[in-house]
C-alpha cells in the first residue's frame, strides 16, 4: 500500500482543501436544475384524496352554527369535518411550540381572519374547494382587537376566552438586564436619545407554500407524513403526543423544501387536518395551501413596537441602552423559540458595543391576527434587536453631530474583550469587529462617498449613506439552557463508511435550500479525506436519521456541523488503530495527512481511509479488542452559541419628486468564522440582503380596522425582484469560533438581520435636510413622501 496524494475530484490542481474550496458546486443542484426535485406536492400516492380548508372571513366572531349537509352531499366528497367533530375526539386543540394551545379547527370562536374552521376531503382538489362553498357558517361578529396598543386596554374584548380564568389579552412580560443600574447610567449621561421604532409584521413568503400528505395505514397502524417541515423530529414527537401514537409508528418525511425561512418551523392545523383526514378515510390525503392561505395564516415575522433609549457621554461613549417592546403575537402564541426565551434572543439588543448597563422589557399580547412571530431569517428575534440598536446608535450619532462610523468605531467591543459577557448575560464567543467595519468602509470607499454626498446635497439631491454593524447569536443549545417543548437542543449525527470507502452521513437537520448535501459532505471530506462526491448526506426523514432539533436559527452548521466533524473524528480515531495494525507500527508513530495515515519519517508507507475501510469490513485481523465495521454515531451538545458578526454599508438615492428610494450600492462584510463553502455563503448573504431590501422598502402584512388582512396576495404584499436590488458587493473576515470543532459559525440569517438597519439608516441620512430623524419601515414612496411633507406617519 502506498500513499495516495489525496485530493477530491476538482481539487487535483490546487492545494485547496474540501473546506473553504470556493468552486465546490452544490451536489443537490443536479436534480434541481433538471426539474427533478421532489417537493410535497410531487408526492402522489394511489387512491390519494385531497383536502381543502374553510377559513374564517372574520377576525373575531362567535360560531353560532355550521351546516355541512350540502357539502357532504357533493358526489366527490368523502368527509367534512368541523371543530365540533374534532372536539369529540379530543383533537380540536393542539399544543404550540411556545407552550400555548391553538385551535386545529375553531370550535367556540374564530380569532383571526383566515383561521381554520372546517375541512373537506374529496376525490380531487377542485371538488374539495367547491365543497367548501357549500358549507354554511353562521357567525356572530365580535369586536376585533387589531391594534396591539389597544389589546391591553381594560375594555378590550378578551380574545382567549378558551383559556380558563383569562380576563385580558396579556401573554407575558419578560425582562432582562438590570433596570436600576441602567437608570443610574441614564441619570449620569450627558446625552439621552429616545426613539419609537416599529418593526412591521412581515412574511417569509417562501416560493413553496405549506403542505402535507398523510398516509395512515390502518393495518400496521403506521402514519407516514410528508410535510413542509424544518424540524421533522420535533414535529414527530409533537404528533406522537397529540395523537397518542408511539413515535416509531410515525414517520415524518421532509422532502425537498422550496424555502422555509422559519415559516416551516411551527406545526400548522393543516398538517393535523391531513392526518385526521387520512385516519378517517383510510386513504392518503394531501393538503397544499394556496398563496393567499399562506400569506394570511402561516407564521408571520416581527410585529414589534419598540421604544429605544440610549445614553452616552458628550464625546460619544455609549453608556447604556434601554428598551420596552410591545410584541404582537396574534391569536395564539405559536412562535417557535426555545422555552426559556419567550422573546427569542432579543436579549442581545446591546449589539456589538461595550456598555455599562442595559435593560429590556418585552410585553407580549394577543390580538385578532394570525399567529407566528419567529420566522423570516430572524435568528430568534435578533433581527428586531439589531434593528433597534442600530437605529438608536444612528440617532445618537445624529444628536452628537458625529459620523455614524466614528461613533461605532469608538464603541465596538475590542478583540481582547472576548469571550465577552454582555450586560444581559450572553457570552459572545469570539469577535474582531474593527477590521470588519474597516473592510466594509474600504470596499465602499466610505470617505469618498461622504464627499460625494456633500456635493450632491449642495445641488439639492437626496443621497444617503447607512451603516450597520451586527452581532448574531446562532446555534441553539446547549440543551441545559435551550429546549423546544422540553426537547433539548442537541443534534444526533451518524456516519457509516462502507467497505469501499464511500460514506453515508445521516443528519437530524433539514435543508430548505441552504445546500446541506454539499456542505456537510465537505466537512466529512475535510476530516476523513473521502471526496465529497463519495459522501451521501441523508436528512429529512425521521425513519432514516438520528434525533435532533432541526434547522432554524442558523443552527445547522454550529450544531449539526460540529456533530458531523466530531463523528468523522471518531471514525478517524478508530481508523488510526486499524492503520497501526495494517502498518505494524504503534499508533504514536502515525500521522494523518490528506486522507491517509502515514508512518512518521517514512513517506513511502501509508494507508488511505479507503484501505482502512476495506480492512475494517474485511476478512483480515483487526487489532486486539476492536470491533469490525467503520460506523459511528454522536449526539452533539454545543457548549455555547456561535456569534457571527458583520458590517454593512448601504448607499441610496431618493427621487425628490416621487420619494422613491433606490438602493444604489450595498456592501456586506460578514464574519462567520471558518468558511465551509464560500459560494454557498455568498448565496446565503445575497438572499438575505434581498430580504432586507424587501422589508426596508416594501414588505408589510397590514390589517384594516376590522382585521381584514391587506397583504393576502403578491399584488399587495410586495417582494423585491432583480430590478430593486443592486449588485451586491461582499467581503469577509474570519474569526473562528473557539468552541466549534472546525471554528464555523452560522451565516444563514446574518444578512436578513443586518441589512434593514443599514438601508433605513441610509434613507434617514438622505432625508436629513428635511429635519427627519426616523421613518418606519417599509419605506414606500408614500411613507417617505409624507415624511418629506412633515406629515405624521401612520401608527
Ligand atoms: N455555511 C458555510 N460556512 C459557514 C456557515 C455556513 O459554508 N461558516 C453554509 C452551511 O454549511 C449551509 C449554509 O451555509 O449550507 C447555511 O448554514 P447555517 O448558517 O448553518 O444555516 P442553516 O443551514 O441552519 O439554515 C438555516 C437558515 C435560516 S434559520 C433561515 S430562516 C434561512 C436560511 O438559513 N432559510 C433559508 N437561509 C435559507 N436559504 C434558503 N435557500 N432557503 C431558506 O429557506
Ligand atoms: Cu427565525 S427564521 Mo430561521 O430561524 O428558520
PDB file of N, CA and C in Angstrom, residues 134-225:
ATOM      1  N   UNK A 134     -70.068  25.130  -0.107  1.00  0.00           N
ATOM      2  CA  UNK A 134     -71.377  24.593   0.286  1.00  0.00           C
ATOM      3  C   UNK A 134     -71.535  24.535   1.808  1.00  0.00           C
ATOM      4  N   UNK A 135     -70.475  24.847   2.511  1.00  0.00           N
ATOM      5  CA  UNK A 135     -70.579  24.837   3.982  1.00  0.00           C
ATOM      6  C   UNK A 135     -71.135  26.178   4.432  1.00  0.00           C
ATOM      7  N   UNK A 136     -72.146  26.117   5.255  1.00  0.00           N
ATOM      8  CA  UNK A 136     -72.806  27.335   5.699  1.00  0.00           C
ATOM      9  C   UNK A 136     -72.465  27.592   7.170  1.00  0.00           C
ATOM     10  N   UNK A 137     -71.745  28.685   7.399  1.00  0.00           N
ATOM     11  CA  UNK A 137     -71.365  29.004   8.774  1.00  0.00           C
ATOM     12  C   UNK A 137     -72.068  30.290   9.192  1.00  0.00           C
ATOM     13  N   UNK A 138     -72.732  30.236  10.335  1.00  0.00           N
ATOM     14  CA  UNK A 138     -73.331  31.465  10.862  1.00  0.00           C
ATOM     15  C   UNK A 138     -72.406  32.018  11.942  1.00  0.00           C
ATOM     16  N   UNK A 139     -71.954  33.247  11.725  1.00  0.00           N
ATOM     17  CA  UNK A 139     -71.058  33.875  12.687  1.00  0.00           C
ATOM     18  C   UNK A 139     -71.781  35.000  13.404  1.00  0.00           C
ATOM     19  N   UNK A 140     -71.428  35.229  14.641  1.00  0.00           N
ATOM     20  CA  UNK A 140     -71.897  36.423  15.343  1.00  0.00           C
ATOM     21  C   UNK A 140     -70.659  37.296  15.550  1.00  0.00           C
ATOM     22  N   UNK A 141     -70.545  38.357  14.773  1.00  0.00           N
ATOM     23  CA  UNK A 141     -69.318  39.153  14.805  1.00  0.00           C
ATOM     24  C   UNK A 141     -69.050  39.730  16.189  1.00  0.00           C
ATOM     25  N   UNK A 142     -67.780  39.727  16.573  1.00  0.00           N
ATOM     26  CA  UNK A 142     -67.344  40.324  17.832  1.00  0.00           C
ATOM     27  C   UNK A 142     -66.385  41.456  17.500  1.00  0.00           C
ATOM     28  N   UNK A 143     -66.204  42.330  18.457  1.00  0.00           N
ATOM     29  CA  UNK A 143     -65.310  43.462  18.279  1.00  0.00           C
ATOM     30  C   UNK A 143     -63.866  42.949  18.118  1.00  0.00           C
ATOM     31  N   UNK A 144     -63.202  43.218  17.009  1.00  0.00           N
ATOM     32  CA  UNK A 144     -61.836  42.696  16.850  1.00  0.00           C
ATOM     33  C   UNK A 144     -60.789  43.579  17.524  1.00  0.00           C
ATOM     34  N   UNK A 145     -59.745  42.945  18.009  1.00  0.00           N
ATOM     35  CA  UNK A 145     -58.629  43.675  18.614  1.00  0.00           C
ATOM     36  C   UNK A 145     -57.466  43.608  17.620  1.00  0.00           C
ATOM     37  N   UNK A 146     -57.226  44.714  16.948  1.00  0.00           N
ATOM     38  CA  UNK A 146     -56.221  44.708  15.892  1.00  0.00           C
ATOM     39  C   UNK A 146     -54.986  45.473  16.326  1.00  0.00           C
ATOM     40  N   UNK A 147     -55.181  46.592  16.981  1.00  0.00           N
ATOM     41  CA  UNK A 147     -54.056  47.410  17.413  1.00  0.00           C
ATOM     42  C   UNK A 147     -53.488  46.841  18.713  1.00  0.00           C
ATOM     43  N   UNK A 148     -52.222  46.529  18.658  1.00  0.00           N
ATOM     44  CA  UNK A 148     -51.580  45.898  19.807  1.00  0.00           C
ATOM     45  C   UNK A 148     -51.645  46.810  21.034  1.00  0.00           C
ATOM     46  N   UNK A 149     -51.653  48.111  20.809  1.00  0.00           N
ATOM     47  CA  UNK A 149     -51.703  49.036  21.944  1.00  0.00           C
ATOM     48  C   UNK A 149     -53.061  49.009  22.632  1.00  0.00           C
ATOM     49  N   UNK A 150     -54.076  48.679  21.839  1.00  0.00           N
ATOM     50  CA  UNK A 150     -55.413  48.622  22.415  1.00  0.00           C
ATOM     51  C   UNK A 150     -55.659  47.297  23.134  1.00  0.00           C
ATOM     52  N   UNK A 151     -54.882  46.277  22.781  1.00  0.00           N
ATOM     53  CA  UNK A 151     -55.136  44.942  23.324  1.00  0.00           C
ATOM     54  C   UNK A 151     -55.099  44.924  24.842  1.00  0.00           C
ATOM     55  N   UNK A 152     -54.298  45.817  25.430  1.00  0.00           N
ATOM     56  CA  UNK A 152     -54.160  45.805  26.883  1.00  0.00           C
ATOM     57  C   UNK A 152     -55.127  46.767  27.584  1.00  0.00           C
ATOM     58  N   UNK A 153     -55.924  47.498  26.820  1.00  0.00           N
ATOM     59  CA  UNK A 153     -56.883  48.420  27.443  1.00  0.00           C
ATOM     60  C   UNK A 153     -57.884  47.611  28.254  1.00  0.00           C
ATOM     61  N   UNK A 154     -58.294  48.156  29.401  1.00  0.00           N
ATOM     62  CA  UNK A 154     -59.194  47.390  30.283  1.00  0.00           C
ATOM     63  C   UNK A 154     -60.500  46.982  29.588  1.00  0.00           C
ATOM     64  N   UNK A 155     -60.945  47.797  28.621  1.00  0.00           N
ATOM     65  CA  UNK A 155     -62.225  47.457  27.975  1.00  0.00           C
ATOM     66  C   UNK A 155     -62.031  46.630  26.694  1.00  0.00           C
ATOM     67  N   UNK A 156     -60.820  46.203  26.426  1.00  0.00           N
ATOM     68  CA  UNK A 156     -60.600  45.435  25.187  1.00  0.00           C
ATOM     69  C   UNK A 156     -61.269  44.068  25.311  1.00  0.00           C
ATOM     70  N   UNK A 157     -61.923  43.613  24.247  1.00  0.00           N
ATOM     71  CA  UNK A 157     -62.537  42.285  24.297  1.00  0.00           C
ATOM     72  C   UNK A 157     -61.458  41.220  24.555  1.00  0.00           C
ATOM     73  N   UNK A 158     -61.816  40.219  25.341  1.00  0.00           N
ATOM     74  CA  UNK A 158     -60.844  39.151  25.635  1.00  0.00           C
ATOM     75  C   UNK A 158     -60.868  38.138  24.483  1.00  0.00           C
ATOM     76  N   UNK A 159     -59.723  37.929  23.890  1.00  0.00           N
ATOM     77  CA  UNK A 159     -59.648  37.047  22.725  1.00  0.00           C
ATOM     78  C   UNK A 159     -59.618  35.579  23.148  1.00  0.00           C
ATOM     79  N   UNK A 160     -58.818  35.293  24.170  1.00  0.00           N
ATOM     80  CA  UNK A 160     -58.622  33.878  24.523  1.00  0.00           C
ATOM     81  C   UNK A 160     -59.544  33.439  25.657  1.00  0.00           C
ATOM     82  N   UNK A 161     -60.835  33.502  25.345  1.00  0.00           N
ATOM     83  CA  UNK A 161     -61.828  33.059  26.327  1.00  0.00           C
ATOM     84  C   UNK A 161     -61.725  31.552  26.559  1.00  0.00           C
ATOM     85  N   UNK A 162     -61.013  30.859  25.688  1.00  0.00           N
ATOM     86  CA  UNK A 162     -60.850  29.413  25.878  1.00  0.00           C
ATOM     87  C   UNK A 162     -59.931  29.090  27.054  1.00  0.00           C
ATOM     88  N   UNK A 163     -59.055  30.053  27.409  1.00  0.00           N
ATOM     89  CA  UNK A 163     -58.108  29.801  28.495  1.00  0.00           C
ATOM     90  C   UNK A 163     -58.805  30.106  29.820  1.00  0.00           C
ATOM     91  N   UNK A 164     -58.812  29.134  30.695  1.00  0.00           N
ATOM     92  CA  UNK A 164     -59.581  29.288  31.926  1.00  0.00           C
ATOM     93  C   UNK A 164     -59.105  30.476  32.748  1.00  0.00           C
ATOM     94  N   UNK A 165     -60.037  31.302  33.133  1.00  0.00           N
ATOM     95  CA  UNK A 165     -59.725  32.421  34.006  1.00  0.00           C
ATOM     96  C   UNK A 165     -59.063  33.589  33.309  1.00  0.00           C
ATOM     97  N   UNK A 166     -58.941  33.525  31.988  1.00  0.00           N
ATOM     98  CA  UNK A 166     -58.258  34.603  31.264  1.00  0.00           C
ATOM     99  C   UNK A 166     -59.184  35.812  31.160  1.00  0.00           C
ATOM    100  N   UNK A 167     -58.736  36.960  31.678  1.00  0.00           N
ATOM    101  CA  UNK A 167     -59.609  38.131  31.636  1.00  0.00           C
ATOM    102  C   UNK A 167     -58.995  39.289  30.862  1.00  0.00           C
ATOM    103  N   UNK A 168     -57.831  39.047  30.231  1.00  0.00           N
ATOM    104  CA  UNK A 168     -57.228  40.113  29.423  1.00  0.00           C
ATOM    105  C   UNK A 168     -56.474  39.477  28.238  1.00  0.00           C
ATOM    106  N   UNK A 169     -55.759  40.300  27.496  1.00  0.00           N
ATOM    107  CA  UNK A 169     -55.053  39.787  26.319  1.00  0.00           C
ATOM    108  C   UNK A 169     -53.544  39.713  26.531  1.00  0.00           C
ATOM    109  N   UNK A 170     -53.146  39.766  27.764  1.00  0.00           N
ATOM    110  CA  UNK A 170     -51.728  39.752  28.092  1.00  0.00           C
ATOM    111  C   UNK A 170     -51.175  38.327  27.984  1.00  0.00           C
ATOM    112  N   UNK A 171     -50.005  38.156  27.361  1.00  0.00           N
ATOM    113  CA  UNK A 171     -49.402  36.813  27.301  1.00  0.00           C
ATOM    114  C   UNK A 171     -48.260  36.698  28.309  1.00  0.00           C
ATOM    115  N   UNK A 172     -47.281  37.574  28.197  1.00  0.00           N
ATOM    116  CA  UNK A 172     -46.197  37.527  29.179  1.00  0.00           C
ATOM    117  C   UNK A 172     -45.483  38.865  29.238  1.00  0.00           C
ATOM    118  N   UNK A 173     -44.799  39.071  30.366  1.00  0.00           N
ATOM    119  CA  UNK A 173     -43.818  40.152  30.474  1.00  0.00           C
ATOM    120  C   UNK A 173     -42.482  39.468  30.660  1.00  0.00           C
ATOM    121  N   UNK A 174     -41.537  39.895  29.931  1.00  0.00           N
ATOM    122  CA  UNK A 174     -40.211  39.285  30.055  1.00  0.00           C
ATOM    123  C   UNK A 174     -39.200  40.418  30.184  1.00  0.00           C
ATOM    124  N   UNK A 175     -38.280  40.253  31.137  1.00  0.00           N
ATOM    125  CA  UNK A 175     -37.294  41.313  31.384  1.00  0.00           C
ATOM    126  C   UNK A 175     -35.899  40.752  31.299  1.00  0.00           C
ATOM    127  N   UNK A 176     -34.965  41.584  30.955  1.00  0.00           N
ATOM    128  CA  UNK A 176     -33.562  41.170  31.005  1.00  0.00           C
ATOM    129  C   UNK A 176     -32.710  42.392  31.318  1.00  0.00           C
ATOM    130  N   UNK A 177     -31.561  42.155  31.914  1.00  0.00           N
ATOM    131  CA  UNK A 177     -30.671  43.257  32.273  1.00  0.00           C
ATOM    132  C   UNK A 177     -31.014  43.792  33.650  1.00  0.00           C
ATOM    133  N   UNK A 178     -30.435  44.934  33.970  1.00  0.00           N
ATOM    134  CA  UNK A 178     -30.586  45.498  35.310  1.00  0.00           C
ATOM    135  C   UNK A 178     -31.218  46.893  35.190  1.00  0.00           C
ATOM    136  N   UNK A 179     -32.487  46.982  35.594  1.00  0.00           N
ATOM    137  CA  UNK A 179     -33.224  48.234  35.413  1.00  0.00           C
ATOM    138  C   UNK A 179     -32.606  49.367  36.226  1.00  0.00           C
ATOM    139  N   UNK A 180     -32.202  49.079  37.470  1.00  0.00           N
ATOM    140  CA  UNK A 180     -31.692  50.152  38.332  1.00  0.00           C
ATOM    141  C   UNK A 180     -30.335  50.660  37.872  1.00  0.00           C
ATOM    142  N   UNK A 181     -29.463  49.717  37.563  1.00  0.00           N
ATOM    143  CA  UNK A 181     -28.140  50.106  37.073  1.00  0.00           C
ATOM    144  C   UNK A 181     -28.280  50.931  35.783  1.00  0.00           C
ATOM    145  N   UNK A 182     -29.222  50.521  34.963  1.00  0.00           N
ATOM    146  CA  UNK A 182     -29.444  51.235  33.708  1.00  0.00           C
ATOM    147  C   UNK A 182     -29.965  52.643  33.995  1.00  0.00           C
ATOM    148  N   UNK A 183     -30.857  52.735  34.949  1.00  0.00           N
ATOM    149  CA  UNK A 183     -31.393  54.038  35.321  1.00  0.00           C
ATOM    150  C   UNK A 183     -30.263  54.960  35.808  1.00  0.00           C
ATOM    151  N   UNK A 184     -29.352  54.391  36.603  1.00  0.00           N
ATOM    152  CA  UNK A 184     -28.217  55.197  37.091  1.00  0.00           C
ATOM    153  C   UNK A 184     -27.357  55.686  35.928  1.00  0.00           C
ATOM    154  N   UNK A 185     -27.104  54.775  34.970  1.00  0.00           N
ATOM    155  CA  UNK A 185     -26.286  55.174  33.820  1.00  0.00           C
ATOM    156  C   UNK A 185     -26.985  56.276  33.029  1.00  0.00           C
ATOM    157  N   UNK A 186     -28.289  56.170  32.890  1.00  0.00           N
ATOM    158  CA  UNK A 186     -29.029  57.207  32.166  1.00  0.00           C
ATOM    159  C   UNK A 186     -28.963  58.533  32.925  1.00  0.00           C
ATOM    160  N   UNK A 187     -29.060  58.431  34.265  1.00  0.00           N
ATOM    161  CA  UNK A 187     -29.052  59.662  35.062  1.00  0.00           C
ATOM    162  C   UNK A 187     -27.708  60.379  34.966  1.00  0.00           C
ATOM    163  N   UNK A 188     -26.644  59.623  34.765  1.00  0.00           N
ATOM    164  CA  UNK A 188     -25.312  60.231  34.729  1.00  0.00           C
ATOM    165  C   UNK A 188     -24.912  60.672  33.318  1.00  0.00           C
ATOM    166  N   UNK A 189     -25.765  60.398  32.326  1.00  0.00           N
ATOM    167  CA  UNK A 189     -25.366  60.640  30.932  1.00  0.00           C
ATOM    168  C   UNK A 189     -25.489  62.109  30.541  1.00  0.00           C
ATOM    169  N   UNK A 190     -24.608  62.542  29.623  1.00  0.00           N
ATOM    170  CA  UNK A 190     -24.732  63.891  29.069  1.00  0.00           C
ATOM    171  C   UNK A 190     -25.883  63.942  28.058  1.00  0.00           C
ATOM    172  N   UNK A 191     -26.019  62.859  27.347  1.00  0.00           N
ATOM    173  CA  UNK A 191     -26.971  62.855  26.238  1.00  0.00           C
ATOM    174  C   UNK A 191     -27.844  61.608  26.315  1.00  0.00           C
ATOM    175  N   UNK A 192     -29.137  61.821  26.154  1.00  0.00           N
ATOM    176  CA  UNK A 192     -30.067  60.691  26.085  1.00  0.00           C
ATOM    177  C   UNK A 192     -30.925  60.879  24.835  1.00  0.00           C
ATOM    178  N   UNK A 193     -31.034  59.833  24.062  1.00  0.00           N
ATOM    179  CA  UNK A 193     -31.870  59.912  22.865  1.00  0.00           C
ATOM    180  C   UNK A 193     -32.894  58.797  22.954  1.00  0.00           C
ATOM    181  N   UNK A 194     -34.128  59.103  22.617  1.00  0.00           N
ATOM    182  CA  UNK A 194     -35.106  58.008  22.567  1.00  0.00           C
ATOM    183  C   UNK A 194     -35.862  58.055  21.253  1.00  0.00           C
ATOM    184  N   UNK A 195     -36.318  56.904  20.860  1.00  0.00           N
ATOM    185  CA  UNK A 195     -36.964  56.808  19.554  1.00  0.00           C
ATOM    186  C   UNK A 195     -37.982  55.672  19.564  1.00  0.00           C
ATOM    187  N   UNK A 196     -39.177  55.949  19.063  1.00  0.00           N
ATOM    188  CA  UNK A 196     -40.160  54.878  18.867  1.00  0.00           C
ATOM    189  C   UNK A 196     -39.889  54.238  17.513  1.00  0.00           C
ATOM    190  N   UNK A 197     -39.825  52.930  17.513  1.00  0.00           N
ATOM    191  CA  UNK A 197     -39.429  52.209  16.305  1.00  0.00           C
ATOM    192  C   UNK A 197     -40.371  51.026  16.111  1.00  0.00           C
ATOM    193  N   UNK A 198     -40.953  50.930  14.933  1.00  0.00           N
ATOM    194  CA  UNK A 198     -41.834  49.799  14.645  1.00  0.00           C
ATOM    195  C   UNK A 198     -41.145  48.860  13.661  1.00  0.00           C
ATOM    196  N   UNK A 199     -41.095  47.599  14.034  1.00  0.00           N
ATOM    197  CA  UNK A 199     -40.659  46.603  13.030  1.00  0.00           C
ATOM    198  C   UNK A 199     -41.934  45.928  12.571  1.00  0.00           C
ATOM    199  N   UNK A 200     -42.400  46.234  11.369  1.00  0.00           N
ATOM    200  CA  UNK A 200     -43.734  45.781  10.978  1.00  0.00           C
ATOM    201  C   UNK A 200     -43.822  44.258  10.841  1.00  0.00           C
ATOM    202  N   UNK A 201     -45.058  43.813  10.837  1.00  0.00           N
ATOM    203  CA  UNK A 201     -45.326  42.399  10.578  1.00  0.00           C
ATOM    204  C   UNK A 201     -44.982  42.094   9.120  1.00  0.00           C
ATOM    205  N   UNK A 202     -44.143  41.122   8.914  1.00  0.00           N
ATOM    206  CA  UNK A 202     -43.776  40.724   7.558  1.00  0.00           C
ATOM    207  C   UNK A 202     -43.947  39.216   7.435  1.00  0.00           C
ATOM    208  N   UNK A 203     -43.752  38.719   6.228  1.00  0.00           N
ATOM    209  CA  UNK A 203     -43.988  37.301   5.994  1.00  0.00           C
ATOM    210  C   UNK A 203     -42.819  36.708   5.217  1.00  0.00           C
ATOM    211  N   UNK A 204     -42.372  35.500   5.608  1.00  0.00           N
ATOM    212  CA  UNK A 204     -41.222  34.934   4.890  1.00  0.00           C
ATOM    213  C   UNK A 204     -41.529  34.587   3.426  1.00  0.00           C
ATOM    214  N   UNK A 205     -42.802  34.345   3.120  1.00  0.00           N
ATOM    215  CA  UNK A 205     -43.235  34.127   1.739  1.00  0.00           C
ATOM    216  C   UNK A 205     -42.310  33.231   0.918  1.00  0.00           C
ATOM    217  N   UNK A 206     -42.106  31.995   1.342  1.00  0.00           N
ATOM    218  CA  UNK A 206     -41.293  31.088   0.525  1.00  0.00           C
ATOM    219  C   UNK A 206     -42.016  30.750  -0.775  1.00  0.00           C
ATOM    220  N   UNK A 207     -41.261  30.375  -1.791  1.00  0.00           N
ATOM    221  CA  UNK A 207     -41.889  30.002  -3.068  1.00  0.00           C
ATOM    222  C   UNK A 207     -42.895  28.878  -2.874  1.00  0.00           C
ATOM    223  N   UNK A 208     -42.496  27.858  -2.118  1.00  0.00           N
ATOM    224  CA  UNK A 208     -43.396  26.738  -1.859  1.00  0.00           C
ATOM    225  C   UNK A 208     -44.226  27.063  -0.620  1.00  0.00           C
ATOM    226  N   UNK A 209     -45.538  26.968  -0.740  1.00  0.00           N
ATOM    227  CA  UNK A 209     -46.387  27.180   0.429  1.00  0.00           C
ATOM    228  C   UNK A 209     -46.331  25.928   1.313  1.00  0.00           C
ATOM    229  N   UNK A 210     -47.069  25.918   2.397  1.00  0.00           N
ATOM    230  CA  UNK A 210     -47.045  24.747   3.284  1.00  0.00           C
ATOM    231  C   UNK A 210     -47.969  23.656   2.753  1.00  0.00           C
ATOM    232  N   UNK A 211     -47.653  22.436   3.097  1.00  0.00           N
ATOM    233  CA  UNK A 211     -48.494  21.332   2.660  1.00  0.00           C
ATOM    234  C   UNK A 211     -48.078  20.037   3.324  1.00  0.00           C
ATOM    235  N   UNK A 212     -48.916  19.027   3.147  1.00  0.00           N
ATOM    236  CA  UNK A 212     -48.617  17.724   3.733  1.00  0.00           C
ATOM    237  C   UNK A 212     -49.362  16.635   2.967  1.00  0.00           C
ATOM    238  N   UNK A 213     -48.786  15.448   2.975  1.00  0.00           N
ATOM    239  CA  UNK A 213     -49.507  14.258   2.538  1.00  0.00           C
ATOM    240  C   UNK A 213     -49.449  13.283   3.702  1.00  0.00           C
ATOM    241  N   UNK A 214     -50.641  12.930   4.205  1.00  0.00           N
ATOM    242  CA  UNK A 214     -50.695  11.995   5.327  1.00  0.00           C
ATOM    243  C   UNK A 214     -51.168  10.645   4.816  1.00  0.00           C
ATOM    244  N   UNK A 215     -50.500   9.605   5.240  1.00  0.00           N
ATOM    245  CA  UNK A 215     -50.875   8.261   4.819  1.00  0.00           C
ATOM    246  C   UNK A 215     -50.906   7.365   6.053  1.00  0.00           C
ATOM    247  N   UNK A 216     -52.110   7.134   6.548  1.00  0.00           N
ATOM    248  CA  UNK A 216     -52.254   6.295   7.743  1.00  0.00           C
ATOM    249  C   UNK A 216     -52.652   4.898   7.305  1.00  0.00           C
ATOM    250  N   UNK A 217     -51.829   3.934   7.680  1.00  0.00           N
ATOM    251  CA  UNK A 217     -52.071   2.543   7.311  1.00  0.00           C
ATOM    252  C   UNK A 217     -52.839   1.880   8.451  1.00  0.00           C
ATOM    253  N   UNK A 218     -54.097   1.553   8.181  1.00  0.00           N
ATOM    254  CA  UNK A 218     -54.943   1.007   9.252  1.00  0.00           C
ATOM    255  C   UNK A 218     -54.490  -0.376   9.695  1.00  0.00           C
ATOM    256  N   UNK A 219     -53.800  -1.076   8.826  1.00  0.00           N
ATOM    257  CA  UNK A 219     -53.358  -2.433   9.183  1.00  0.00           C
ATOM    258  C   UNK A 219     -52.149  -2.381  10.112  1.00  0.00           C
ATOM    259  N   UNK A 220     -51.131  -1.629   9.687  1.00  0.00           N
ATOM    260  CA  UNK A 220     -49.909  -1.591  10.513  1.00  0.00           C
ATOM    261  C   UNK A 220     -50.001  -0.529  11.604  1.00  0.00           C
ATOM    262  N   UNK A 221     -50.967   0.373  11.461  1.00  0.00           N
ATOM    263  CA  UNK A 221     -51.086   1.454  12.441  1.00  0.00           C
ATOM    264  C   UNK A 221     -50.003   2.491  12.271  1.00  0.00           C
ATOM    265  N   UNK A 222     -49.355   2.480  11.126  1.00  0.00           N
ATOM    266  CA  UNK A 222     -48.255   3.427  10.932  1.00  0.00           C
ATOM    267  C   UNK A 222     -48.707   4.633  10.110  1.00  0.00           C
ATOM    268  N   UNK A 223     -48.307   5.792  10.601  1.00  0.00           N
ATOM    269  CA  UNK A 223     -48.623   7.038   9.906  1.00  0.00           C
ATOM    270  C   UNK A 223     -47.355   7.562   9.214  1.00  0.00           C
ATOM    271  N   UNK A 224     -47.451   7.799   7.916  1.00  0.00           N
ATOM    272  CA  UNK A 224     -46.344   8.442   7.208  1.00  0.00           C
ATOM    273  C   UNK A 224     -46.818   9.822   6.794  1.00  0.00           C
ATOM    274  N   UNK A 225     -46.015  10.822   7.131  1.00  0.00           N
ATOM    275  CA  UNK A 225     -46.412  12.197   6.829  1.00  0.00           C
ATOM    276  C   UNK A 225     -45.295  12.903   6.077  1.00  0.00           C
TER     277      UNK A 225
END
